Coordinates of C-alpha atoms in Angstrom, one line a residue:
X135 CA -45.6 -83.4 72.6
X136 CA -44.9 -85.7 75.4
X137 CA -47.3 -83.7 77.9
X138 CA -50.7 -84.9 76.9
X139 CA -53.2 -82.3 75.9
X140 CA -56.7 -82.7 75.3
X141 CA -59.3 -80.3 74.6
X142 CA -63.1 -80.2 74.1
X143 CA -64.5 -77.6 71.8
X144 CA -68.3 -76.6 71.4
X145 CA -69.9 -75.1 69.0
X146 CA -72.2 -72.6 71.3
X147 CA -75.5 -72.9 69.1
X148 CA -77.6 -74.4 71.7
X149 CA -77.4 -76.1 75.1
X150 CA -74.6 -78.7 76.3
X151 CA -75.9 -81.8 75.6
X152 CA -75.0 -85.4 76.8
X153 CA -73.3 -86.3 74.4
X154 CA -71.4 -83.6 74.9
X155 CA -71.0 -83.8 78.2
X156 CA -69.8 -86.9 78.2
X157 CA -66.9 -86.1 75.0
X158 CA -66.0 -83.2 77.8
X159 CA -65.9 -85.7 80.5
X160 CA -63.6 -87.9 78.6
X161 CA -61.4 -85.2 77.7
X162 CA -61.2 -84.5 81.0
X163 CA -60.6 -87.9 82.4
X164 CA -57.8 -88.6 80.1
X165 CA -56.0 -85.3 80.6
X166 CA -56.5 -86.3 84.5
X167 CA -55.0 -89.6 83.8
X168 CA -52.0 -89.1 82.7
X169 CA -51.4 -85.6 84.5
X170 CA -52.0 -83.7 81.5
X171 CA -53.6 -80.2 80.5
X172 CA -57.5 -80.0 79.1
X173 CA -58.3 -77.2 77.3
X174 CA -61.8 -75.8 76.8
X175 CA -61.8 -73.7 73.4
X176 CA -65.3 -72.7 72.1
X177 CA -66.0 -72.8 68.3
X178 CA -68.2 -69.9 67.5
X179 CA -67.4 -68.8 64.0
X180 CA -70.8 -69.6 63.2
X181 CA -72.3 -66.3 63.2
X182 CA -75.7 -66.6 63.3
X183 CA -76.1 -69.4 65.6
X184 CA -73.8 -68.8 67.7
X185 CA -75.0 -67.1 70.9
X186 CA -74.0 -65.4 74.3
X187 CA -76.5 -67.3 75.8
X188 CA -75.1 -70.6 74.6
X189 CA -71.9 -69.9 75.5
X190 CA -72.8 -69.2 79.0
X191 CA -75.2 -72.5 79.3
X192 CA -71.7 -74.2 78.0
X193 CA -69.4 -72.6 80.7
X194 CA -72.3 -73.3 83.6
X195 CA -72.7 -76.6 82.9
X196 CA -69.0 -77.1 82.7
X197 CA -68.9 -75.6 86.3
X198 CA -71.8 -77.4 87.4
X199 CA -70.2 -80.6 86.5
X200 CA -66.8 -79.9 88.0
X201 CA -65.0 -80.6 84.9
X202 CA -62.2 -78.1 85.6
X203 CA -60.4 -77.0 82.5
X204 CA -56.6 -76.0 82.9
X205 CA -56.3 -73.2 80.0
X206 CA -58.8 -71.1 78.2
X207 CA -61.7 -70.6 77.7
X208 CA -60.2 -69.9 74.2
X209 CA -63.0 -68.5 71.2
X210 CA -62.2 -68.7 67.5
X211 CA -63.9 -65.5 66.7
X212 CA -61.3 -64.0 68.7
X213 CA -58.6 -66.2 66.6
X214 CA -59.6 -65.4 62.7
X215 CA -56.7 -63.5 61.6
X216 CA -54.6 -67.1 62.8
X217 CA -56.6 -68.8 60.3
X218 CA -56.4 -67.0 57.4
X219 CA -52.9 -66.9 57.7
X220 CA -52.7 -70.7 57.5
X221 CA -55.0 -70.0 54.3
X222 CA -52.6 -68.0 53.1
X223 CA -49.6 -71.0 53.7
X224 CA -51.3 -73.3 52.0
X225 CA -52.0 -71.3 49.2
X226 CA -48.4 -70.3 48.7
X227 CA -47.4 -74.2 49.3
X228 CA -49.8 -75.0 46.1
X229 CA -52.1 -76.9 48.5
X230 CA -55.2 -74.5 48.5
X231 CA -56.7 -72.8 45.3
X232 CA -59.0 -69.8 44.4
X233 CA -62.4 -70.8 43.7
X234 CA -64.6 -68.1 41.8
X235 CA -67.5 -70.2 40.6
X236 CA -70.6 -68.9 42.4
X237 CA -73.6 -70.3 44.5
X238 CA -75.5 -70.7 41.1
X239 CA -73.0 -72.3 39.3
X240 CA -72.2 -74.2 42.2
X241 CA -75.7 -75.3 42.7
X242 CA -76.2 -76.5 39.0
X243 CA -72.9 -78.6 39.2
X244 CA -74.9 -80.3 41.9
X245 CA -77.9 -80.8 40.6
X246 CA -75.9 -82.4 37.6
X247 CA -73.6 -84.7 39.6
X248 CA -77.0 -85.7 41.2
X249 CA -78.9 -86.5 38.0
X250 CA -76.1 -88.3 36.2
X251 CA -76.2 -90.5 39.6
X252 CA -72.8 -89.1 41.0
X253 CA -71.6 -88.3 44.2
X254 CA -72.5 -84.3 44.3
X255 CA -68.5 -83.2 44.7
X256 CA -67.1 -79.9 43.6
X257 CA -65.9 -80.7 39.7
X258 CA -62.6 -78.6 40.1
X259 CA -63.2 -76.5 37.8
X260 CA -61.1 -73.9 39.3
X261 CA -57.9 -76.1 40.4
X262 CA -56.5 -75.7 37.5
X263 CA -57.7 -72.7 36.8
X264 CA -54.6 -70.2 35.5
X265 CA -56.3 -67.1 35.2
X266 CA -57.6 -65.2 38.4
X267 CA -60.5 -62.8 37.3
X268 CA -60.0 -59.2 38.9
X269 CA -62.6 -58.2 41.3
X270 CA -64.6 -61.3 41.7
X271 CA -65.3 -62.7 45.0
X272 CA -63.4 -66.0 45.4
X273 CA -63.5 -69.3 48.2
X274 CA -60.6 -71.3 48.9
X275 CA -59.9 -74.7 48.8
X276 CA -57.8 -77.2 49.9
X277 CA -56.4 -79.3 47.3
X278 CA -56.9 -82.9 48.3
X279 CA -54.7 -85.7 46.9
X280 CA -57.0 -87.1 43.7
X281 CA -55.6 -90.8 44.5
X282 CA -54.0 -92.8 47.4
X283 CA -56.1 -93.5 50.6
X284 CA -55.7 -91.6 54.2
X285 CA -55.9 -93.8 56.7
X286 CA -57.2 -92.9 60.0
X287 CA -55.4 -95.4 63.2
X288 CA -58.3 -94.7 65.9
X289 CA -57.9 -95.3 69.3
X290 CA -61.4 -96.6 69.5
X291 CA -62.8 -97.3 66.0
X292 CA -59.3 -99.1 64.6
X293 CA -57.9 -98.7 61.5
X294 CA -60.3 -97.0 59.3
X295 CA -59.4 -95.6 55.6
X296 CA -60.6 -93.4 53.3
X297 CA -60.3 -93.6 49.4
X298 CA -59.0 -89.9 48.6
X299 CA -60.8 -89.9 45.6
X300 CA -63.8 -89.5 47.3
X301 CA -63.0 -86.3 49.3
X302 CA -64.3 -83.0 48.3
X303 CA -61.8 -79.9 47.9
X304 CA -63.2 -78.6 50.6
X305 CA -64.0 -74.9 51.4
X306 CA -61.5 -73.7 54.0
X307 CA -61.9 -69.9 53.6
X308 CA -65.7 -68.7 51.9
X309 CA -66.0 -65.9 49.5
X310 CA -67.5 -63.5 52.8
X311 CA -63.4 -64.2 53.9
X312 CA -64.8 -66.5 56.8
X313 CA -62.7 -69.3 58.0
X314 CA -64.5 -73.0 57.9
X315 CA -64.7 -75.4 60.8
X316 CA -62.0 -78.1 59.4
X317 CA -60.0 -75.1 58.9
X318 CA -60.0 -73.6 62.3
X319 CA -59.7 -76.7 64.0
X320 CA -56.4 -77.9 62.6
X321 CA -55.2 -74.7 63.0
X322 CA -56.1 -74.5 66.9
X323 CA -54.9 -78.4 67.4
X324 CA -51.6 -77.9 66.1
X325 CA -51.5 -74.7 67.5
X326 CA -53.0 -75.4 71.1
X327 CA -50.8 -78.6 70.7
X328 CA -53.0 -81.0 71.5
X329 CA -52.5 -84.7 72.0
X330 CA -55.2 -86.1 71.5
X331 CA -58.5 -85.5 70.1
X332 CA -61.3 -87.0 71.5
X333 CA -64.4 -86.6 69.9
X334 CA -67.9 -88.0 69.0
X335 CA -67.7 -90.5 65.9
X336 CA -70.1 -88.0 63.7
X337 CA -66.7 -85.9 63.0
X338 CA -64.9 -89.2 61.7
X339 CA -65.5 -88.2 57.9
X340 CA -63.5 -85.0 59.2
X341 CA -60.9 -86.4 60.1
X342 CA -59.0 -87.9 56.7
X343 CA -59.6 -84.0 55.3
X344 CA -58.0 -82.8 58.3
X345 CA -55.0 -85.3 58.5
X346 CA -54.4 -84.5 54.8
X347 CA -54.4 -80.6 55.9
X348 CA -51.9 -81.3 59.0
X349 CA -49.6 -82.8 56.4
X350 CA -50.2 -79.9 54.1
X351 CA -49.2 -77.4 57.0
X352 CA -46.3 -79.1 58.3
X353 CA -48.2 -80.3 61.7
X354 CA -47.6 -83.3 63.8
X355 CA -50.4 -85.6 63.9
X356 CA -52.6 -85.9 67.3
X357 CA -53.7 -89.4 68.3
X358 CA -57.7 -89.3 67.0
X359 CA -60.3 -91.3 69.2
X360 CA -64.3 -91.2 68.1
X361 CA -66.9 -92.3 70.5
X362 CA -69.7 -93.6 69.6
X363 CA -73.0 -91.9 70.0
X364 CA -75.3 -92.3 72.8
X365 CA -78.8 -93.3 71.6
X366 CA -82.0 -93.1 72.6
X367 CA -83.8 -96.8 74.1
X368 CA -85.0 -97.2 70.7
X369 CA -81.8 -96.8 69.5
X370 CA -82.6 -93.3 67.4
X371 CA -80.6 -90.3 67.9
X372 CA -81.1 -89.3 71.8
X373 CA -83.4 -86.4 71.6
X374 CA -86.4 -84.6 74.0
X375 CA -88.3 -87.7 73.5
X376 CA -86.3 -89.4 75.2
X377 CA -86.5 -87.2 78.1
X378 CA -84.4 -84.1 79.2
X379 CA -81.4 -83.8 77.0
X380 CA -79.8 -80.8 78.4
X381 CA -77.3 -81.0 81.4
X382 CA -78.2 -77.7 82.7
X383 CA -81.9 -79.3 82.6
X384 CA -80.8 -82.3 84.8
X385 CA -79.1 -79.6 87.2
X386 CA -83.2 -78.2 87.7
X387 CA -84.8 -82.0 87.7
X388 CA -81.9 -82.3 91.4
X389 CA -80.0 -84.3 90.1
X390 CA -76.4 -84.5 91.9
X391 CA -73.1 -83.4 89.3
X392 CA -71.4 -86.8 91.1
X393 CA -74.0 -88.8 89.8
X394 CA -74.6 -87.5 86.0
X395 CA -70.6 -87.7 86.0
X396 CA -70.7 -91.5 87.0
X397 CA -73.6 -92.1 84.8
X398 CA -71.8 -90.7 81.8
X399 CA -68.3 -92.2 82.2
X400 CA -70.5 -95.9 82.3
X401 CA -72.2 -95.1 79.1
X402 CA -69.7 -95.8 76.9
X403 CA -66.4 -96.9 79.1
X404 CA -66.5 -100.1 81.6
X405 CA -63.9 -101.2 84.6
X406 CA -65.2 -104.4 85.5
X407 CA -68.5 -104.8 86.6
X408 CA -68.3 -101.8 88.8
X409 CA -70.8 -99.5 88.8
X410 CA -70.2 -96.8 91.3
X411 CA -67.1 -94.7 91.2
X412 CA -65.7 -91.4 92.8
X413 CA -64.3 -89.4 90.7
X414 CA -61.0 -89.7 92.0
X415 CA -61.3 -93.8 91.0
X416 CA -62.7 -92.6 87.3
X417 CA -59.4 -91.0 87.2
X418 CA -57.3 -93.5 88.1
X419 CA -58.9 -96.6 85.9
X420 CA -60.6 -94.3 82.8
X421 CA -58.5 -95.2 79.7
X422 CA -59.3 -95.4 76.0
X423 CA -58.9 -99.2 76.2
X424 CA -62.2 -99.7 78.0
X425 CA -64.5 -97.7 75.8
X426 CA -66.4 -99.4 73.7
X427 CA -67.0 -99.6 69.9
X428 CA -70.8 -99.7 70.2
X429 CA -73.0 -96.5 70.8
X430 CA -74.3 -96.4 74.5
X431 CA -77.9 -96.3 75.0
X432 CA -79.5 -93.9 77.5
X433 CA -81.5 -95.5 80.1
X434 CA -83.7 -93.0 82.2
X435 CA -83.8 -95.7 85.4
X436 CA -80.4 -96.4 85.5
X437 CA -79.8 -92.8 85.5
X438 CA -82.3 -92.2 89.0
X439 CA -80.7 -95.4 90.3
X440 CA -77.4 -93.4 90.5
X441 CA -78.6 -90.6 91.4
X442 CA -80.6 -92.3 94.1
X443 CA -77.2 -94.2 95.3
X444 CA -75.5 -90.9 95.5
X445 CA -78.0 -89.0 97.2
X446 CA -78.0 -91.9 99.8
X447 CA -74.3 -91.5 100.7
X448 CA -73.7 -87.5 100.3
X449 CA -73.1 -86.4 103.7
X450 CA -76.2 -84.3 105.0
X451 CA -74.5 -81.1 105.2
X452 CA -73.2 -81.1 101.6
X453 CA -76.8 -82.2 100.7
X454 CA -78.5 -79.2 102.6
X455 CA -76.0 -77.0 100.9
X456 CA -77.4 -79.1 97.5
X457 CA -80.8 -78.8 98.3
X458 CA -81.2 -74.7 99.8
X459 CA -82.0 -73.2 95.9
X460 CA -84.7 -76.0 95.5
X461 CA -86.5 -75.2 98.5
X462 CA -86.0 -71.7 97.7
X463 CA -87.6 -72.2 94.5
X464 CA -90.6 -73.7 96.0
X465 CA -91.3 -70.8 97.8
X466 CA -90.5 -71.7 101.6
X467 CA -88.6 -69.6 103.8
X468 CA -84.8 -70.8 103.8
X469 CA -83.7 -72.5 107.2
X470 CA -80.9 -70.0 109.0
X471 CA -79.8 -73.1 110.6
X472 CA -77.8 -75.3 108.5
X473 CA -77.4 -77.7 111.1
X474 CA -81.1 -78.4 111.3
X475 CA -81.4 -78.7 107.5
X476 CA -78.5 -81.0 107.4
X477 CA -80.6 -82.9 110.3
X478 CA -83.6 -82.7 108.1
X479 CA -82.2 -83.7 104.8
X480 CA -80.2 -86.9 107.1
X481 CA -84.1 -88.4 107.5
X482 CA -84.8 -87.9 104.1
X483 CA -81.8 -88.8 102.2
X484 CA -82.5 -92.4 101.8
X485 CA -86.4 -92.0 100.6
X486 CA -85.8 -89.4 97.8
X487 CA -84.0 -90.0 94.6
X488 CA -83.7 -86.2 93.4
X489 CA -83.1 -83.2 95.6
X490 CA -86.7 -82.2 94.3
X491 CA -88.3 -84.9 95.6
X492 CA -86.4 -84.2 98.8
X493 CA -88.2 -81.3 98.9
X494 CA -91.5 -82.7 98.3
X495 CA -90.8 -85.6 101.1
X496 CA -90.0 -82.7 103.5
X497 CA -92.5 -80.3 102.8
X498 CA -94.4 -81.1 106.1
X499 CA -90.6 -80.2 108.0
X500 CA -90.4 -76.4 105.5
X501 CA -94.4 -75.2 106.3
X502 CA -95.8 -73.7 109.7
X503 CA -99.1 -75.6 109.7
X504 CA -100.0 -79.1 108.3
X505 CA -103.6 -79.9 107.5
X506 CA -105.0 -83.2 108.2
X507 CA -107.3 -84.6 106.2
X508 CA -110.6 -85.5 108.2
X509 CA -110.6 -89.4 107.2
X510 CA -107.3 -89.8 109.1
X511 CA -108.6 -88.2 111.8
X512 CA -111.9 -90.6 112.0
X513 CA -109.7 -93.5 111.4
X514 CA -106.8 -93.1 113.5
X515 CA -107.7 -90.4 116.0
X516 CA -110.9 -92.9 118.1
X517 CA -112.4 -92.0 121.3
X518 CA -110.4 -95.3 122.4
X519 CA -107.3 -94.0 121.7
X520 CA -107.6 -90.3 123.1
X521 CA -106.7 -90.9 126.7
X522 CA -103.3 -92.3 125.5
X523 CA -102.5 -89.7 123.0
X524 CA -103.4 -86.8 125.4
X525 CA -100.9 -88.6 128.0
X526 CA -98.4 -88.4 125.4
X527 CA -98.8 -85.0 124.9
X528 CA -98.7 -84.2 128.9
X529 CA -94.7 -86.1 128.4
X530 CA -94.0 -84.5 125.2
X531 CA -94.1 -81.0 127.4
X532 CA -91.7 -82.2 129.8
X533 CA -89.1 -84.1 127.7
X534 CA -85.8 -82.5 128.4
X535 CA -83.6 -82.4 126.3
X536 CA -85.6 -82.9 123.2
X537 CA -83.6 -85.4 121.5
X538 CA -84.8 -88.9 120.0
X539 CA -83.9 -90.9 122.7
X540 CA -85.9 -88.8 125.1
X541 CA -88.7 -89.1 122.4
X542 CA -88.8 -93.0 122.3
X543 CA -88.5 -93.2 126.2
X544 CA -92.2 -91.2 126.2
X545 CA -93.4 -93.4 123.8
X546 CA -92.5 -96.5 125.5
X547 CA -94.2 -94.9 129.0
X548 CA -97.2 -94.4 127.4
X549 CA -97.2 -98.1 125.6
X550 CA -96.6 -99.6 128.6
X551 CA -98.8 -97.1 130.6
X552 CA -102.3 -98.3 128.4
X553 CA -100.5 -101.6 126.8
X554 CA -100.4 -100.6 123.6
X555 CA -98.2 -101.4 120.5
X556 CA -96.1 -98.4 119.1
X557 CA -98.4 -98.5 115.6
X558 CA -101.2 -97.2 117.6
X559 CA -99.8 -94.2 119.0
X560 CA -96.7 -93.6 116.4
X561 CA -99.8 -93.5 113.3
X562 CA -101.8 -90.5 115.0
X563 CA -98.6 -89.1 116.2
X564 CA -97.1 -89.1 112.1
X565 CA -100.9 -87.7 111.1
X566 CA -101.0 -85.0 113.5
X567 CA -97.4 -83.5 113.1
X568 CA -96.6 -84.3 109.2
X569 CA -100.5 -84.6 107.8
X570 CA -100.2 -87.9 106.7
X571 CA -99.3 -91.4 106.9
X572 CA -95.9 -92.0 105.4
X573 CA -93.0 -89.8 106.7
X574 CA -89.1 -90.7 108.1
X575 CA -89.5 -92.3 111.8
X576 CA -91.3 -91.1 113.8
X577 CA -88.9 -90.7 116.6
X578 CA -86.7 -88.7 114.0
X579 CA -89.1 -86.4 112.5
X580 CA -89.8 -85.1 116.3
X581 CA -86.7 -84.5 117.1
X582 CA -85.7 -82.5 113.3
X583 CA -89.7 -80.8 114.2
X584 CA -88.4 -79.4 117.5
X585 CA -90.4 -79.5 120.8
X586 CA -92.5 -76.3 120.3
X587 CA -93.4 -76.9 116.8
X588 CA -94.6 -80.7 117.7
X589 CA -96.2 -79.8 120.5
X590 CA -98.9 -76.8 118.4
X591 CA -99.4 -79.5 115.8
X592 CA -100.1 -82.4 118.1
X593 CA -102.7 -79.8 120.6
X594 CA -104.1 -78.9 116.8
X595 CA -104.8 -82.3 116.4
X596 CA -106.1 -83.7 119.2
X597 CA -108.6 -80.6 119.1
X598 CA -109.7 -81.7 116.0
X599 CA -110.0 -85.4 117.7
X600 CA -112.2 -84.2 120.3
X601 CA -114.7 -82.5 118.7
X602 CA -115.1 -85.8 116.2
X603 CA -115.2 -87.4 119.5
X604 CA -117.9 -85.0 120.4
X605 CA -119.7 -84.8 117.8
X606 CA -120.2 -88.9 117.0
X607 CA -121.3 -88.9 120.8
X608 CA -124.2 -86.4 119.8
X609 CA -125.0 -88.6 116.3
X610 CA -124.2 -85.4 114.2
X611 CA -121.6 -87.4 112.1

């Protein structure tokens, strides 16, 4: 076992979560680390909530994230007869039983443990049971040690022990001949021999009843290492409240893999004070040393703020690749230029902190017509200013090539032409190609625009202009 092996294995009843997600994530780093194997196994003996769909929503957001796995996907559905097998050893060894009570008289143990104040464990009845009643249907459990204490040596938590006397004999086989989760994943561990398990600190009261079952089979120990949970800013349980807890939904809100991979490896794990990381450094520094004993706590801003950095310093063409199904999904044709989208998204890149709002900042670039609403034309199209506009227009048509430089050079003609500052040209100029007031400059958005495109929406606007012009002169508005 001196390869490390890691693994991360979902159950596929619902949507890959962040916590998740970020269990995956450390899997992955530490495999990474310490050139290792990770090995994606998905847990779906749970019949009726395990689903296709889930599984797929598991496997996409995997890819999505770019958290590569070296062998499977393996399922345990495909893996039963393995299990009951191991049932079978441990029976024979004297460390598993029959159990024939039923849900009735199971349920009424309960309820008396409860009422006399106790903790509502299976009474044994059947562990020493000698007789084995023909025909009856029959669980089995493992026989855990009735004294002594199992001691769990976490990587993150520490030393943490557990009384034996207050584990159940735990079903590892039901009376339907289905194999139980603590069960299966001892037998896939040992048998998948894996390293290290890495997992969220909610499966720490697992882990004594499955140390004891290791030692029951004969299995080497992995090295066990809980995280803590991420919580929500109130510190509950992250959950919708909270805001989007799906990864596949943060994929649809445009947010970059990069980023929710950064963002993840900092809630929970620190190098330093540095914030930013490629992944290539997150391989390099990640170790179990650095991740801390306290649960993280999700912050929504922190989140956009990397998200923001990264969509800042992606190069354009990787971001038009990024951004193509989001302007698709908004309806507008697709570019068949990807150099102009990458020009495009290169003006916008530093404004928008999804790739949705990218798409909303550049709507004005992705539609044939803009319409401007009539108080910007009162207020920034005057009779005063006309002359200079429509001399800018008269350059605009000759500007060859059309490249910013030329742009700016027919700005600064004109400026110096009626001595004007460039706000009182570059304002009309922004309203009359982009519909508004706020926009990439000016210079820029021409030039990503294109010659004919500026020139229809500039003659489109300085119509409009004159007959405002007109009509004032007339007193009809």
């Amino acid at each position: 076992m001196s390869e490390v092996r890691t693994r991360f294995a979902p159950s596929p009843t619902g949507y890959l979560h962040l916590g998740g997600a970020r269990t995956a994530l450390f899997n992955y780093l530490f495999a990474r680390h310490h050139n290792g194997q990770f090995v994606l196994r998905i847990e779906d003996t749970d019949r009726e909530r395990s689903t296709a769909e889930s599984i797929q929503a598991i496997l996409d957001a995997m890819v999505w994230l770019k958290l590569d796995w070296d062998e499977g996907p393996y399922y345990q559905s495909q893996r039963v007869a393995f299990y009951l097998e191991h049932a079978e050893r441990l029976l024979a060894s004297g460390h598993a039983y029959r159990c024939y009570c039923t849900q009735e008289e199971l349920e009424a143990k309960r309820e008396q443990a409860l009422r006399a104040g106790r903790k509502p464990m299976y009474d044994r009845t059947c562990r020493q049971r000698n007789e084995q009643p023909g025909g009856r249907p029959y669980a089995v459990r493992f026989k855990t040690p009735v004294d002594g204490v199992t001691v769990v040596e976490d990587l993150v938590k520490g030393h943490v022990a557990f009384e034996n006397c207050e584990l159940d004999d735990l079903i590892i086989v039901r009376s339907d001949g289905s194999p139980t989760y603590n069960l299966c994943v001892v037998v896939d561990d040992a048998m998948m021999r894996i390293t290290h398990v890495i997992r969220g600190d909610d499966h720490l009261t697992n882990t004594p009843k499955q140390i004891l079952m290791y030692r029951a089979l004969d299995y080497p120990l992995p090295a066990f290492a809980h995280l803590p949970q991420i919580l929500g800013p109130d510190r509950t349980r992250l959950s919708k409240r909270h805001g989007a807890t799906s990864v596949l939904a943060y994929r649809e809100m445009g947010y970059l893999p990069d980023a929710l991979v950064n963002y993840l490896a900092r809630l929970g794990w620190s190098h330093g004070d540095q914030e930013i990381f490629t992944r290539e450094e997150l391989i390099e520094k990640f170790s179990l040393d650095h991740v801390g004993k306290s649960a993280g706590i999700y912050n929504a801003e922190k989140l956009e703020w990397v998200n923001f950095h990264y969509m800042k310093t992606t190069p354009p063409p990787e971001l038009a690749r990024a951004v193509k199904p989001f302007i698709a999904a908004r309806g507008y044709d697709l570019p068949g230029d990807d150099s102009w989208l990458a020009k495009m998204v290169a003006t916008l890149q530093e404004r928008a902190k999804t790739l949705v709002e990218l798409v909303e900042l550049g709507r004005f670039y992705l539609i044939d017509t803009v319409e401007i609403p009539p108080d910007l034309v009162h207020k920034h199209f005057k009779r005063e200013i006309l002359p200079a506009l429509e001399r800018l227009r008269e350059l605009f048509a000759t500007v060859d090539p059309w490249c910013p430089e030329a742009i700016q050079r027919a700005f600064e003609r004109v400026m110096s032409e009626f001595h004007l500052g460039l706000g009182k040209i570059a304002q009309p100029v922004r309203i009359a190609v982009t519909g508004g007031t706020v926009s990439p400059g000016i210079f820029e958005v021409l030039d990503v625009l294109g010659q004919a495109r500026t020139l229809r929406r500039f003659d489109s606007a300085l119509t409009l202009a004159r007959q405002l012009v007109a009509l004032e002169a007339t007193g009809t508005t």
